[in-house]
Amino acid sequence: MTNKKLIGVDLGGTTIKFAILTAEGEIQQKWSLRTNILDEGSHIVPDIIDSINHHIDLYKMSKDQFIGIGMGTPGTIDLAKGTVKGAYNLNWKTTQNVKDQIEEGTGLKFALDNDANVAALGERWKGAGNDGDDVAFITLGTGVGGGLIANGELIHGLGAGGEVGHMIVQPNGYLCTCGNHGCLEQYASATGVVHIAQDKAEEYEGNSRLKAMIDNGDEITSKIVFDLAKENDFLGNKVVNQVAFYLGLACANLADALNPEFLVIGGGVSAAGDFLLKRVEKNFQEFAFPTVRTTTQLKLAELGNDAGVIGAASLARRFA
Amino acid sequence: MTNKKLIGVDLGGTTIKFAILTAEGEIQQKWSLRTNILDEGSHIVPDIIDSINHHIDLYKMSKDQFIGIGMGTPGTIDLAKGTVKGAYNLNWKTTQNVKDQIEEGTGLKFALDNDANVAALGERWKGAGNDGDDVAFITLGTGVGGGLIANGELIHGLGAGGEVGHMIVQPNGYLCTCGNHGCLEQYASATGVVHIAQDKAEEYEGNSRLKAMIDNGDEITSKIVFDLAKENDFLGNKVVNQVAFYLGLACANLADALNPEFLVIGGGVSAAGDFLLKRVEKNFQEFAFPTVRTTTQLKLAELGNDAGVIGAASLARRFA
């Protein structure tokens, strides 16, 4: 047992979240900054360094009280070198030497991984994953991401491991931003839910508030679709059933491969809660291999926005 | 470097294969026994013990020249206890205390895993996997099995990890022995290939030797289907394309999750070789996430029947 602390950083396109945690993963301090993506994102790393140094002073702490810093980031990561490239929502077009700069600027050891992997580590450690060795995490937001943990370790493979948002659930289906057709992301992300709603509205003739809104040109969000479905809107329910079908199928195929203890569903769309989870579960039960469906447990994420900083901090445990 | 040897045992429903290997995985001796499944399979474990002891004597070796024994077996395995249950092709209806019996009977340390996992370990160590840390293996035989290795370790999850034969590739498709509909196994196993051929023969009216054979009631095998397709039989090619479509889809979804260095295809159906692999590859390229399709490499298995004993032996390396 150590009294030393961890620092977790969750770097996103609009906000950078920070936390100081105990070695056991309890958050003691939290703060955040707006992400300044101007000048090709060149202010981001200096801002992170200044903010960490400033807050260590502010809390009257010293560097030797810390085990290290972990960070989750968008983009493609070279784990060995600690570099990031292709993080377009940060304006990072060229390779960024994040690890070297932050270690030099703070004097602390630094580890990083991608944002979905880090959220998976957070949920696994302190959230729905119950600190298990085998946990799969799917996050339903603007896109669909994932982080897969087997034998206690993240699955990176050659770098793109955990791209569950691009598992094909409908061959020749909706065109995805990745260039393929029928990716899970196109059916289970916030934009995917709205896309399904628009398509189903066109072919539906009956009574539905959702259909009326769409026909009226109102702006639709996935939250509106779920809220109307909860109020028994017929079209809304058809949309939710379709989302749950594809999510249940993908969860089953993933669980047949990994048979994790927990398959955790998080992200903005999962705010629909048990209403969504129950229907995903029904499809999962239909599609998963018998031994898998009776062992792998589907759960909603529990940490919300804190998953990122907690999981990021957990990366720094290797320096203890 | 040790001079001590490994023993690998590949237990199947018709044959038990044995090998003595160096610690580096070179096979030095091989032999086999017919599997005696009479009397609820109660002769199997004693036969294995006798055969190992007998061959150690035969080769004028002593027990202290061995690191240990590893074995691959059908059925559901309790890795911690070293027991097997539900191995129906061995007539093992009740739980078999395999590890304790073999350790007592041979005086050697013993480890086991299921047959598909063990074949995956073999191909990874000495075959197409090039001793990589991230290797996925799919075996196409009477059924479809799999073994998945990430970060250098087999993925067991809660026990059923690697059940890739039961990933759903066609919702509401062919009924599977597992009770679900549309499992990969129903489209890419030897029986699956024949099933597709029969279905497509019914709806095809044109000229085809395969159709003539099926209409004539001749017995069809997957080998016949592939051989005719290679000779440009129209229906045969339609069947192979369908098999390759589902295999390519499953490989892509698996690789999106794991992004392994190699995805190795083995088992009897893979004897169709590059003819099948090229078409699977074409579908894989269409379905896999861009970063995945340019990094994960599809390959044919290289060890044939030896994959089992080599992979089994590799389990015993933990005792070195």
XYZ file of C-alpha atoms in Angstrom:
640
model
C 0.000 0.000 0.000
C 1.366 3.373 -0.984
C 0.276 6.885 -0.114
C 1.404 8.114 -3.478
C -1.133 9.449 -5.952
C -2.014 8.907 -9.600
C -2.903 11.598 -12.127
C -5.458 10.787 -14.814
C -5.985 12.943 -17.913
C -8.904 12.493 -20.327
C -8.107 14.471 -23.477
C -11.103 15.204 -25.685
C -11.920 17.510 -28.576
C -13.726 20.068 -26.408
C -12.492 19.469 -22.835
C -9.429 18.130 -21.061
C -10.425 16.468 -17.780
C -7.916 15.935 -14.986
C -8.049 14.062 -11.692
C -5.750 13.201 -8.817
C -6.519 9.742 -7.427
C -5.232 7.476 -4.689
C -3.393 4.332 -5.763
C -6.659 2.515 -5.080
C -8.541 4.636 -7.616
C -10.446 7.059 -5.385
C -10.767 10.490 -6.983
C -9.478 13.202 -4.629
C -9.404 16.234 -6.920
C -10.937 16.971 -10.294
C -10.599 19.888 -12.676
C -10.893 20.581 -16.377
C -9.760 22.871 -19.188
C -11.226 23.769 -22.563
C -9.231 22.147 -25.338
C -7.479 24.788 -27.420
C -7.179 23.235 -30.861
C -5.867 26.403 -32.548
C -2.495 26.434 -34.329
C -2.700 22.746 -35.250
C -3.338 21.781 -31.637
C 0.121 22.948 -30.621
C -1.137 24.458 -27.341
C -2.659 21.228 -26.046
C 0.385 19.501 -24.592
C 1.842 22.701 -23.049
C -1.596 23.448 -21.548
C -1.712 19.960 -19.998
C 1.780 20.364 -18.532
C 1.025 23.832 -17.102
C -2.272 22.717 -15.650
C -0.765 19.695 -13.889
C 2.161 21.702 -12.510
C -0.159 24.489 -11.426
C -2.559 22.164 -9.611
C 0.227 20.293 -7.839
C 1.348 23.678 -6.486
C -2.228 24.717 -5.737
C -2.797 21.609 -3.604
C 0.596 22.209 -1.924
C 1.855 18.835 -3.085
C 5.248 17.856 -4.481
C 6.217 15.726 -7.456
C 7.564 12.884 -5.323
C 4.060 12.340 -3.960
C 2.988 11.021 -7.381
C 3.390 7.615 -9.016
C 2.858 9.002 -12.510
C 0.415 10.305 -15.094
C -1.862 8.311 -17.415
C -3.806 9.806 -20.310
C -6.519 8.790 -22.745
C -6.507 10.491 -26.138
C -8.209 10.282 -29.520
C -6.095 9.280 -32.517
C -3.745 6.458 -33.366
C -1.245 5.724 -30.653
C 2.215 4.248 -30.718
C 2.298 2.720 -27.256
C 6.037 2.070 -27.259
C 7.003 5.567 -28.351
C 4.177 7.397 -26.566
C 3.211 9.303 -29.697
C -0.179 10.179 -31.204
C -1.131 10.801 -34.809
C -4.304 11.386 -36.803
C -6.305 12.919 -33.955
C -8.420 15.109 -36.208
C -10.694 16.565 -33.533
C -7.542 17.888 -31.813
C -6.174 19.277 -35.083
C -3.166 16.982 -34.645
C -2.313 16.198 -38.243
C 1.319 15.225 -37.707
C 2.771 12.828 -35.126
C 2.863 14.365 -31.642
C 5.591 13.367 -29.213
C 3.258 13.462 -26.233
C 5.072 11.215 -23.770
C 8.484 12.835 -24.060
C 7.060 16.351 -23.754
C 4.862 15.610 -20.745
C 7.571 13.669 -18.923
C 10.014 16.503 -19.487
C 7.491 19.202 -18.588
C 6.227 17.607 -15.380
C 9.128 15.432 -14.255
C 6.611 12.571 -13.844
C 6.372 9.256 -15.638
C 3.679 9.109 -18.310
C 1.654 6.404 -20.100
C -1.136 6.784 -22.632
C -3.743 4.798 -24.543
C -6.728 5.641 -26.701
C -9.871 7.118 -25.174
C -12.129 4.078 -25.557
C -9.486 1.737 -24.118
C -8.957 4.060 -21.181
C -12.703 4.280 -20.487
C -12.788 0.465 -20.594
C -9.988 0.312 -18.024
C -11.881 2.763 -15.815
C -15.146 0.801 -15.924
C -13.241 -2.406 -15.358
C -11.312 -1.104 -12.355
C -13.868 0.977 -10.480
C -17.141 0.591 -12.377
C -19.336 -2.141 -13.821
C -16.383 -4.447 -14.507
C -15.879 -5.244 -10.830
C -12.075 -5.328 -11.325
C -12.440 -8.539 -13.371
C -9.783 -9.983 -15.664
C -12.112 -10.325 -18.659
C -14.252 -7.293 -19.429
C -15.533 -5.944 -22.746
C -16.657 -2.334 -23.012
C -18.705 -0.746 -25.793
C -19.290 2.993 -25.791
C -22.201 4.445 -27.768
C -21.607 8.120 -28.466
C -21.241 10.154 -31.644
C -19.442 7.031 -32.848
C -19.183 3.561 -31.347
C -15.907 2.598 -29.675
C -14.709 -0.250 -27.586
C -12.066 -1.501 -25.232
C -11.500 -5.213 -24.657
C -9.710 -6.665 -21.660
C -8.698 -10.344 -21.586
C -6.508 -12.012 -18.985
C -6.299 -8.630 -17.244
C -4.775 -6.845 -20.231
C -6.119 -4.580 -22.954
C -6.245 -6.215 -26.381
C -4.322 -3.965 -28.769
C -3.231 -6.523 -31.357
C -1.324 -4.556 -33.966
C -2.863 -1.336 -32.663
C -6.494 -1.304 -33.777
C -7.794 -3.967 -31.367
C -11.214 -3.103 -29.927
C -12.652 -1.477 -33.062
C -16.032 -2.993 -32.248
C -17.871 -0.030 -33.757
C -16.752 -1.283 -37.137
C -17.875 -4.872 -36.789
C -20.271 -5.444 -39.690
C -23.813 -6.090 -38.476
C -25.575 -5.569 -41.816
C -23.642 -6.486 -44.959
C -24.365 -3.868 -47.648
C -26.005 -1.701 -45.002
C -25.551 1.994 -44.226
C -22.341 3.592 -45.523
C -19.913 4.260 -42.658
C -17.360 7.075 -42.293
C -14.683 4.334 -42.497
C -15.774 3.601 -46.065
C -17.357 0.215 -45.320
C -21.055 -0.600 -45.276
C -23.109 -1.848 -42.344
C -20.789 -1.108 -39.395
C -22.343 -1.271 -35.908
C -21.527 2.425 -35.510
C -24.075 3.292 -38.188
C -26.884 1.641 -36.190
C -26.011 2.134 -32.526
C -24.364 5.566 -32.304
C -26.397 8.713 -31.634
C -26.341 9.536 -35.335
C -27.142 5.913 -36.203
C -30.303 5.996 -34.076
C -31.461 9.140 -35.870
C -30.633 7.614 -39.274
C -32.755 4.548 -38.500
C -35.577 6.814 -37.288
C -35.549 8.805 -40.533
C -35.575 5.650 -42.657
C -38.375 4.040 -40.701
C -40.414 7.254 -40.712
C -40.442 7.212 -44.499
C -41.979 3.754 -44.706
C -44.382 4.169 -41.761
C -47.895 5.492 -42.337
C -49.469 5.184 -38.884
C -49.803 7.445 -35.902
C -46.580 8.518 -34.228
C -45.296 11.692 -32.610
C -41.789 10.798 -33.809
C -43.006 10.506 -37.378
C -44.818 13.832 -37.099
C -41.643 15.522 -35.834
C -39.533 14.067 -38.608
C -42.107 14.931 -41.288
C -42.221 18.442 -39.822
C -38.458 18.794 -40.223
C -37.828 19.082 -36.459
C -34.339 18.272 -35.285
C -34.257 14.746 -33.915
C -31.749 13.371 -31.398
C -31.276 9.835 -30.117
C -32.567 11.077 -26.757
C -35.828 12.218 -28.368
C -36.220 8.809 -30.041
C -35.705 6.933 -26.751
C -37.912 9.311 -24.757
C -40.778 8.922 -27.236
C -40.319 5.139 -27.290
C -40.610 5.136 -23.485
C -43.921 6.974 -23.948
C -45.055 4.108 -26.240
C -44.582 5.921 -29.516
C -44.994 3.142 -32.096
C -42.318 4.311 -34.509
C -39.963 5.159 -31.627
C -40.274 1.594 -30.395
C -39.570 0.193 -33.842
C -36.365 2.234 -33.940
C -35.254 1.147 -30.475
C -35.956 -2.488 -31.384
C -33.801 -2.176 -34.471
C -30.924 -0.586 -32.498
C -31.218 -3.308 -29.868
C -31.213 -6.018 -32.547
C -27.902 -4.868 -34.011
C -26.353 -4.183 -30.611
C -27.464 -7.571 -29.288
C -26.022 -9.256 -32.375
C -22.669 -7.492 -32.030
C -22.526 -8.139 -28.276
C -23.232 -11.842 -28.876
C -20.542 -12.185 -31.546
C -18.040 -10.361 -29.367
C -18.930 -12.446 -26.321
C -18.656 -15.693 -28.332
C -15.059 -14.723 -29.049
C -14.092 -13.448 -25.581
C -16.673 -14.820 -23.138
C -15.976 -11.921 -20.775
C -17.383 -11.810 -17.264
C -19.013 -8.460 -18.031
C -19.907 -6.758 -21.279
C -20.356 -3.122 -20.290
C -22.337 -0.655 -22.399
C -21.568 3.027 -21.866
C -21.567 6.366 -23.676
C -24.310 8.903 -24.299
C -26.799 6.561 -25.990
C -26.620 4.221 -22.983
C -28.262 6.983 -20.928
C -31.475 5.313 -22.168
C -30.613 2.873 -19.369
C -32.471 -0.329 -18.611
C -35.042 0.506 -21.272
C -32.359 -0.086 -23.903
C -30.371 -2.718 -22.001
C -33.371 -5.053 -21.580
C -33.974 -5.134 -25.322
C -30.290 -5.607 -26.116
C -30.254 -8.446 -23.584
C -33.224 -10.114 -25.309
C -31.354 -10.164 -28.637
C -28.110 -11.182 -26.943
C -29.918 -14.174 -25.441
C -31.129 -15.151 -28.888
C -27.776 -14.810 -30.654
C -25.099 -15.837 -28.124
C -23.736 -19.384 -27.792
C -25.553 -21.178 -24.937
C -22.550 -21.338 -22.562
C -21.796 -17.698 -23.290
C -25.306 -16.382 -22.780
C -25.498 -17.952 -19.330
C -22.086 -16.672 -18.186
C -21.334 -13.295 -19.802
C -23.352 -10.563 -18.128
C -24.492 -7.408 -19.934
C -24.334 -4.289 -17.768
C -24.656 -0.537 -18.068
C -21.555 1.541 -17.396
C -21.458 3.047 -13.914
C -18.833 5.786 -13.906
C -20.213 8.185 -16.523
C -17.701 10.898 -17.414
C -15.262 9.781 -14.716
C -14.421 6.520 -16.529
C -11.837 8.354 -18.631
C -9.773 9.927 -15.851
C -9.997 6.826 -13.671
C -8.929 4.494 -16.483
C -6.215 6.909 -17.556
C -4.868 7.013 -13.998
C -4.846 3.208 -13.934
C -2.284 3.262 -16.770
C 0.165 4.919 -14.384
C -0.094 2.087 -11.858
C 2.695 0.362 -13.803
C 5.115 2.950 -12.386
C 4.307 2.131 -8.742
C 18.195 -23.633 -22.874
C 17.314 -27.064 -21.528
C 17.846 -30.547 -22.908
C 14.647 -31.694 -21.285
C 11.738 -32.786 -23.457
C 8.027 -32.028 -23.691
C 5.249 -34.554 -24.285
C 2.208 -33.488 -26.322
C -1.044 -35.469 -26.427
C -3.870 -34.761 -28.882
C -6.945 -36.639 -27.678
C -9.643 -37.115 -30.310
C -12.747 -39.241 -30.737
C -11.033 -41.777 -33.010
C -7.276 -41.400 -32.358
C -4.957 -40.319 -29.561
C -1.800 -38.751 -31.003
C 1.397 -38.488 -28.971
C 4.708 -36.741 -29.551
C 7.964 -36.131 -27.728
C 9.390 -32.707 -28.518
C 12.408 -30.642 -27.599
C 11.814 -27.561 -25.445
C 12.059 -25.586 -28.689
C 9.155 -27.496 -30.229
C 10.917 -29.894 -32.602
C 9.100 -33.221 -32.816
C 11.485 -36.094 -32.066
C 9.092 -39.039 -31.775
C 5.463 -39.526 -32.767
C 3.026 -42.359 -32.202
C -0.721 -42.881 -31.901
C -3.415 -45.105 -30.423
C -7.015 -45.762 -31.365
C -9.348 -44.145 -28.853
C -11.260 -46.787 -26.912
C -14.522 -45.099 -25.979
C -16.127 -48.259 -24.565
C -17.338 -48.407 -20.948
C -18.098 -44.675 -20.828
C -14.598 -43.853 -22.014
C -13.096 -45.250 -18.811
C -10.136 -46.818 -20.673
C -8.949 -43.569 -22.233
C -6.932 -42.085 -19.385
C -5.335 -45.433 -18.357
C -4.448 -46.035 -22.044
C -2.749 -42.622 -22.236
C -0.765 -43.287 -19.056
C 0.337 -46.763 -20.202
C 1.300 -45.537 -23.630
C 3.423 -42.684 -22.289
C 5.162 -44.888 -19.729
C 5.716 -47.608 -22.329
C 7.247 -45.223 -24.879
C 9.533 -43.583 -22.333
C 10.876 -47.089 -21.614
C 11.004 -47.956 -25.307
C 13.149 -44.918 -26.068
C 15.328 -45.765 -23.039
C 14.561 -42.446 -21.430
C 13.800 -41.562 -17.813
C 11.128 -39.378 -16.255
C 13.598 -36.700 -15.161
C 14.388 -36.036 -18.806
C 10.909 -34.525 -19.221
C 9.539 -31.070 -18.402
C 5.947 -32.286 -18.410
C 2.929 -33.333 -20.461
C 0.374 -31.118 -22.217
C -2.880 -32.364 -23.736
C -5.659 -31.100 -25.959
C -9.091 -32.633 -25.453
C -12.701 -32.179 -26.571
C -15.250 -31.182 -23.969
C -15.566 -28.459 -21.366
C -12.431 -27.984 -19.326
C -11.859 -26.717 -15.824
C -8.360 -25.344 -16.232
C -7.723 -24.893 -12.527
C -8.832 -28.401 -11.551
C -7.633 -30.144 -14.711
C -10.966 -31.854 -15.249
C -13.046 -32.471 -18.384
C -16.796 -32.870 -18.761
C -19.295 -33.204 -21.575
C -16.892 -34.740 -24.102
C -19.575 -36.699 -25.926
C -17.380 -38.130 -28.690
C -15.244 -39.711 -25.921
C -18.312 -41.028 -24.097
C -17.284 -38.923 -21.105
C -20.635 -38.022 -19.635
C -19.470 -37.275 -16.107
C -16.562 -35.095 -14.955
C -13.204 -36.798 -15.521
C -10.323 -36.055 -13.178
C -7.769 -36.163 -15.978
C -4.920 -34.124 -14.509
C -4.748 -35.910 -11.162
C -4.853 -39.372 -12.782
C -2.204 -38.639 -15.416
C 0.129 -36.916 -12.956
C -0.179 -39.850 -10.580
C 0.167 -42.451 -13.341
C 3.201 -40.916 -15.041
C 4.907 -38.953 -12.276
C 5.039 -35.976 -14.674
C 3.410 -32.580 -14.437
C 0.350 -32.171 -16.645
C -1.605 -29.303 -18.212
C -4.570 -29.377 -20.575
C -6.772 -27.193 -22.724
C -9.430 -27.768 -25.362
C -8.503 -29.124 -28.783
C -9.105 -25.969 -30.789
C -7.130 -23.837 -28.312
C -4.263 -26.313 -28.389
C -4.190 -26.357 -32.202
C -4.120 -22.548 -32.086
C -1.123 -22.663 -29.739
C 0.622 -25.090 -32.089
C 0.091 -22.957 -35.198
C 1.112 -19.884 -33.270
C 4.328 -21.424 -31.934
C 5.648 -23.439 -34.858
C 3.279 -22.797 -37.752
C 1.624 -19.896 -39.544
C 1.559 -17.728 -36.393
C 5.316 -17.110 -36.466
C 5.450 -17.212 -32.641
C 3.528 -13.915 -32.505
C 1.778 -12.504 -29.446
C -1.530 -11.904 -31.235
C -2.792 -14.774 -33.351
C -6.353 -15.899 -34.135
C -7.000 -19.431 -35.362
C -10.148 -20.774 -36.996
C -10.441 -24.474 -37.749
C -12.940 -25.661 -40.343
C -13.731 -29.322 -39.825
C -16.920 -31.243 -39.023
C -17.643 -28.157 -36.927
C -15.925 -24.789 -36.743
C -13.707 -24.086 -33.751
C -11.287 -21.404 -32.777
C -8.469 -20.413 -30.511
C -7.616 -16.769 -29.878
C -4.295 -15.556 -28.537
C -3.863 -11.954 -27.382
C -0.839 -10.519 -25.579
C 0.714 -13.992 -25.817
C -2.076 -15.714 -23.890
C -5.105 -17.773 -24.882
C -8.405 -15.989 -24.351
C -10.576 -18.219 -22.168
C -12.800 -15.610 -20.570
C -15.170 -17.547 -18.332
C -14.303 -20.762 -20.224
C -16.002 -20.535 -23.611
C -13.687 -17.907 -25.168
C -12.873 -18.655 -28.823
C -16.287 -20.048 -29.813
C -15.952 -18.382 -33.199
C -17.906 -21.162 -34.896
C -20.983 -19.820 -33.174
C -20.631 -16.199 -34.163
C -23.839 -15.347 -36.030
C -23.188 -14.567 -39.687
C -26.794 -14.846 -40.894
C -29.527 -13.884 -38.426
C -32.428 -16.327 -38.820
C -30.205 -18.534 -40.963
C -29.578 -22.291 -40.816
C -30.417 -23.996 -37.518
C -27.230 -24.914 -35.624
C -26.606 -27.867 -33.295
C -26.222 -25.282 -30.515
C -29.881 -24.323 -30.959
C -29.240 -20.900 -32.489
C -29.756 -19.891 -36.109
C -27.128 -18.672 -38.562
C -23.879 -19.660 -36.793
C -20.689 -19.580 -38.885
C -20.354 -23.332 -38.307
C -23.458 -23.941 -40.424
C -21.853 -22.226 -43.440
C -18.135 -22.935 -43.219
C -17.822 -26.447 -41.791
C -17.670 -29.519 -44.042
C -21.357 -30.161 -43.419
C -22.141 -26.486 -43.900
C -20.558 -26.475 -47.354
C -22.691 -29.459 -48.339
C -25.818 -27.835 -46.902
C -25.238 -24.690 -48.977
C -24.637 -26.866 -52.065
C -27.928 -28.692 -51.577
C -29.852 -25.448 -51.129
C -28.305 -23.773 -54.124
C -28.832 -26.881 -56.294
C -32.564 -26.638 -55.672
C -32.835 -23.107 -56.996
C -30.340 -23.509 -59.869
C -31.539 -24.605 -63.287
C -28.382 -24.377 -65.410
C -25.631 -26.757 -66.361
C -23.519 -28.108 -63.496
C -21.899 -31.400 -62.656
C -22.438 -30.654 -58.954
C -26.150 -30.124 -59.540
C -26.337 -33.365 -61.531
C -24.663 -35.279 -58.693
C -26.967 -33.802 -56.075
C -30.077 -34.411 -58.187
C -28.839 -37.962 -58.720
C -28.641 -38.511 -54.957
C -24.852 -39.018 -54.986
C -23.084 -38.442 -51.700
C -21.525 -34.989 -51.699
C -18.560 -33.873 -49.565
C -17.023 -30.437 -49.156
C -13.981 -31.749 -51.038
C -16.162 -32.628 -54.034
C -17.700 -29.148 -53.989
C -14.280 -27.451 -53.936
C -12.803 -29.789 -56.563
C -15.682 -29.134 -58.948
C -15.468 -25.390 -58.316
C -11.772 -25.529 -59.229
C -12.860 -27.143 -62.509
C -15.142 -24.133 -63.108
C -18.399 -25.821 -62.191
C -20.869 -22.917 -62.040
C -22.860 -24.124 -59.031
C -19.670 -25.225 -57.255
C -18.319 -21.703 -57.579
C -21.526 -20.193 -56.259
C -21.219 -22.403 -53.183
C -17.562 -21.522 -52.605
C -18.363 -17.826 -52.977
C -21.069 -18.131 -50.362
C -18.765 -19.963 -47.938
C -16.051 -17.340 -48.530
C -18.551 -14.524 -47.963
C -19.506 -15.777 -44.507
C -15.940 -16.697 -43.580
C -14.647 -13.321 -44.732
C -17.362 -11.579 -42.719
C -16.579 -13.553 -39.554
C -12.814 -13.070 -39.999
C -13.319 -9.320 -40.419
C -15.493 -9.008 -37.325
C -13.038 -11.053 -35.297
C -10.070 -9.059 -36.584
C -11.829 -5.751 -35.847
C -12.015 -6.890 -32.229
C -8.506 -8.365 -31.892
C -6.426 -6.947 -34.769
C -4.146 -10.005 -34.617
C -0.914 -10.189 -36.582
C -2.129 -13.399 -38.223
C -5.574 -14.906 -38.653
C -4.860 -18.554 -39.426
C -7.401 -20.820 -41.138
C -6.964 -24.547 -40.644
C -8.912 -27.817 -40.485
C -10.085 -30.171 -43.228
C -12.040 -27.614 -45.275
C -8.915 -25.426 -45.483
C -7.316 -28.179 -47.582
C -8.974 -26.281 -50.444
C -5.943 -24.024 -49.956
C -5.318 -20.749 -51.749
C -8.413 -21.324 -53.890
C -10.540 -20.758 -50.766
C -8.191 -18.321 -49.021
C -8.129 -15.852 -51.922
C -11.922 -15.574 -51.915
C -12.083 -15.269 -48.128
C -9.436 -12.552 -48.379
C -11.525 -10.652 -50.942
C -14.489 -10.555 -48.559
C -12.240 -9.785 -45.595
C -10.880 -6.769 -47.480
C -14.426 -5.585 -48.059
C -15.640 -6.013 -44.488
C -12.660 -5.263 -42.214
C -11.922 -1.820 -40.761
C -9.308 -0.056 -42.948
C -6.469 -0.166 -40.375
C -7.271 -3.802 -39.674
C -7.407 -4.961 -43.274
C -3.949 -3.534 -43.962
C -2.342 -5.039 -40.849
C -3.982 -8.377 -39.989
C -2.799 -11.077 -42.390
C -4.948 -14.075 -43.346
C -2.969 -17.298 -43.698
C -3.514 -21.008 -44.149
C -2.449 -23.284 -41.302
C 0.911 -24.937 -41.856
C 1.199 -27.818 -39.389
C -1.701 -30.029 -40.444
C -2.308 -32.811 -37.941
C 0.786 -31.947 -35.930
C -0.694 -28.666 -34.667
C -2.456 -30.547 -31.859
C 0.544 -32.346 -30.348
C 2.820 -29.323 -30.777
C 0.347 -26.950 -29.171
C -0.397 -29.463 -26.421
C 3.316 -29.798 -25.693
C 3.592 -26.011 -25.487
C 1.199 -26.081 -22.511
C 3.864 -27.978 -20.554
C 6.457 -25.244 -21.086
C 5.087 -23.601 -17.952
C 6.747 -26.379 -15.923
C 10.237 -25.653 -17.279
